[in-house]
Amino acid sequence: MIKLVKFSEIECNDLLSSSGSSRDIEIEEKMEVKLSSSRVISEKVIFSGTLTSSFEFLKIDGSVKYTLEMECSRCLKLVKKDCISDLGAIFTKDNEDEALAISDSLTINLEGLVADNITDSMKMQYICSKDCRGLCSLCGDNKNLNDCGHSLNEIKKKSKDNPFSLLNELDLKVE
């Protein structure tokens, strides 16, 4: 196993010169990835996998490990989650997609693939639990932690000044 510290410029000259050869690699690099209210907080994003050569292309298979910090869209609680996702791709010299191209110096760059893999696993809206009660719209207290005592009727009465208050009268089911 070869340990590397960067997702960019992974040397592949030895693999491309002998078809059918493979190399196990592990890459640990700090990577800033953020989408909506989710972000990677682990010290390092770790890729473990295998590079395999075959005539005109390189195939990479492995997994990416990282820790996400997500904010609940209802109660704003921050939750940490350890994640593992699979990563596989085929690199060629004449690929139209630059992210999957083998460079003239016979190197590949996994940085974009790893970042895309992480953002694909992030949710635009994260809910900490299906029973999350969210924040009180009057006082802002987290209703999961304590009951502020504000009733739904009181909230509707106070929100009449709001131009969107008519939406409260719609009979919508919340899942």
PDB file of N, CA, C and O in Angstrom, residues 137-138 143 149-159 168:
ATOM      1  N   SER A 137     -42.030  29.648  16.892  1.00  0.00           N
ATOM      2  CA  SER A 137     -41.968  30.821  16.011  1.00  0.00           C
ATOM      3  C   SER A 137     -42.157  32.132  16.773  1.00  0.00           C
ATOM      4  O   SER A 137     -41.925  33.201  16.230  1.00  0.00           O
ATOM      5  N   LEU A 138     -42.560  32.067  18.070  1.00  0.00           N
ATOM      6  CA  LEU A 138     -42.697  33.296  18.865  1.00  0.00           C
ATOM      7  C   LEU A 138     -41.444  33.620  19.663  1.00  0.00           C
ATOM      8  O   LEU A 138     -40.939  34.730  19.613  1.00  0.00           O
ATOM      9  N   LYS A 143     -38.180  23.439  20.758  1.00  0.00           N
ATOM     10  CA  LYS A 143     -39.305  22.718  21.363  1.00  0.00           C
ATOM     11  C   LYS A 143     -38.956  21.274  21.688  1.00  0.00           C
ATOM     12  O   LYS A 143     -39.694  20.628  22.421  1.00  0.00           O
ATOM     13  N   GLY A 149     -44.562  26.786  26.184  1.00  0.00           N
ATOM     14  CA  GLY A 149     -45.928  27.074  26.594  1.00  0.00           C
ATOM     15  C   GLY A 149     -46.754  27.820  25.567  1.00  0.00           C
ATOM     16  O   GLY A 149     -47.931  28.078  25.795  1.00  0.00           O
ATOM     17  N   HIS A 150     -46.181  28.179  24.449  1.00  0.00           N
ATOM     18  CA  HIS A 150     -46.951  28.876  23.416  1.00  0.00           C
ATOM     19  C   HIS A 150     -47.804  27.872  22.649  1.00  0.00           C
ATOM     20  O   HIS A 150     -47.303  26.881  22.145  1.00  0.00           O
ATOM     21  N   SER A 151     -49.110  28.146  22.574  1.00  0.00           N
ATOM     22  CA  SER A 151     -50.023  27.250  21.869  1.00  0.00           C
ATOM     23  C   SER A 151     -50.101  27.638  20.391  1.00  0.00           C
ATOM     24  O   SER A 151     -49.746  28.752  20.007  1.00  0.00           O
ATOM     25  N   LEU A 152     -50.611  26.724  19.583  1.00  0.00           N
ATOM     26  CA  LEU A 152     -50.758  26.982  18.162  1.00  0.00           C
ATOM     27  C   LEU A 152     -51.714  28.144  17.917  1.00  0.00           C
ATOM     28  O   LEU A 152     -51.465  28.979  17.040  1.00  0.00           O
ATOM     29  N   ASN A 153     -52.774  28.239  18.715  1.00  0.00           N
ATOM     30  CA  ASN A 153     -53.730  29.347  18.573  1.00  0.00           C
ATOM     31  C   ASN A 153     -53.069  30.685  18.892  1.00  0.00           C
ATOM     32  O   ASN A 153     -53.313  31.689  18.224  1.00  0.00           O
ATOM     33  N   GLU A 154     -52.227  30.706  19.912  1.00  0.00           N
ATOM     34  CA  GLU A 154     -51.520  31.932  20.290  1.00  0.00           C
ATOM     35  C   GLU A 154     -50.561  32.358  19.177  1.00  0.00           C
ATOM     36  O   GLU A 154     -50.454  33.533  18.842  1.00  0.00           O
ATOM     37  N   ILE A 155     -49.900  31.390  18.590  1.00  0.00           N
ATOM     38  CA  ILE A 155     -48.963  31.684  17.500  1.00  0.00           C
ATOM     39  C   ILE A 155     -49.720  32.232  16.296  1.00  0.00           C
ATOM     40  O   ILE A 155     -49.307  33.212  15.682  1.00  0.00           O
ATOM     41  N   LYS A 156     -50.867  31.629  15.975  1.00  0.00           N
ATOM     42  CA  LYS A 156     -51.682  32.114  14.846  1.00  0.00           C
ATOM     43  C   LYS A 156     -52.191  33.525  15.103  1.00  0.00           C
ATOM     44  O   LYS A 156     -52.195  34.367  14.213  1.00  0.00           O
ATOM     45  N   LYS A 157     -52.621  33.786  16.347  1.00  0.00           N
ATOM     46  CA  LYS A 157     -53.150  35.101  16.704  1.00  0.00           C
ATOM     47  C   LYS A 157     -52.075  36.181  16.563  1.00  0.00           C
ATOM     48  O   LYS A 157     -52.313  37.256  16.034  1.00  0.00           O
ATOM     49  N   LYS A 158     -50.856  35.899  17.034  1.00  0.00           N
ATOM     50  CA  LYS A 158     -49.764  36.876  16.978  1.00  0.00           C
ATOM     51  C   LYS A 158     -49.248  37.075  15.551  1.00  0.00           C
ATOM     52  O   LYS A 158     -48.672  38.102  15.247  1.00  0.00           O
ATOM     53  N   SER A 159     -49.463  36.087  14.688  1.00  0.00           N
ATOM     54  CA  SER A 159     -48.897  36.187  13.344  1.00  0.00           C
ATOM     55  C   SER A 159     -49.853  36.835  12.346  1.00  0.00           C
ATOM     56  O   SER A 159     -49.550  36.893  11.164  1.00  0.00           O
ATOM     57  N   ASN A 168     -51.197  29.838   7.343  1.00  0.00           N
ATOM     58  CA  ASN A 168     -51.495  29.046   8.534  1.00  0.00           C
ATOM     59  C   ASN A 168     -52.870  28.397   8.451  1.00  0.00           C
ATOM     60  O   ASN A 168     -53.133  27.388   9.093  1.00  0.00           O
TER      61      ASN A 168
END
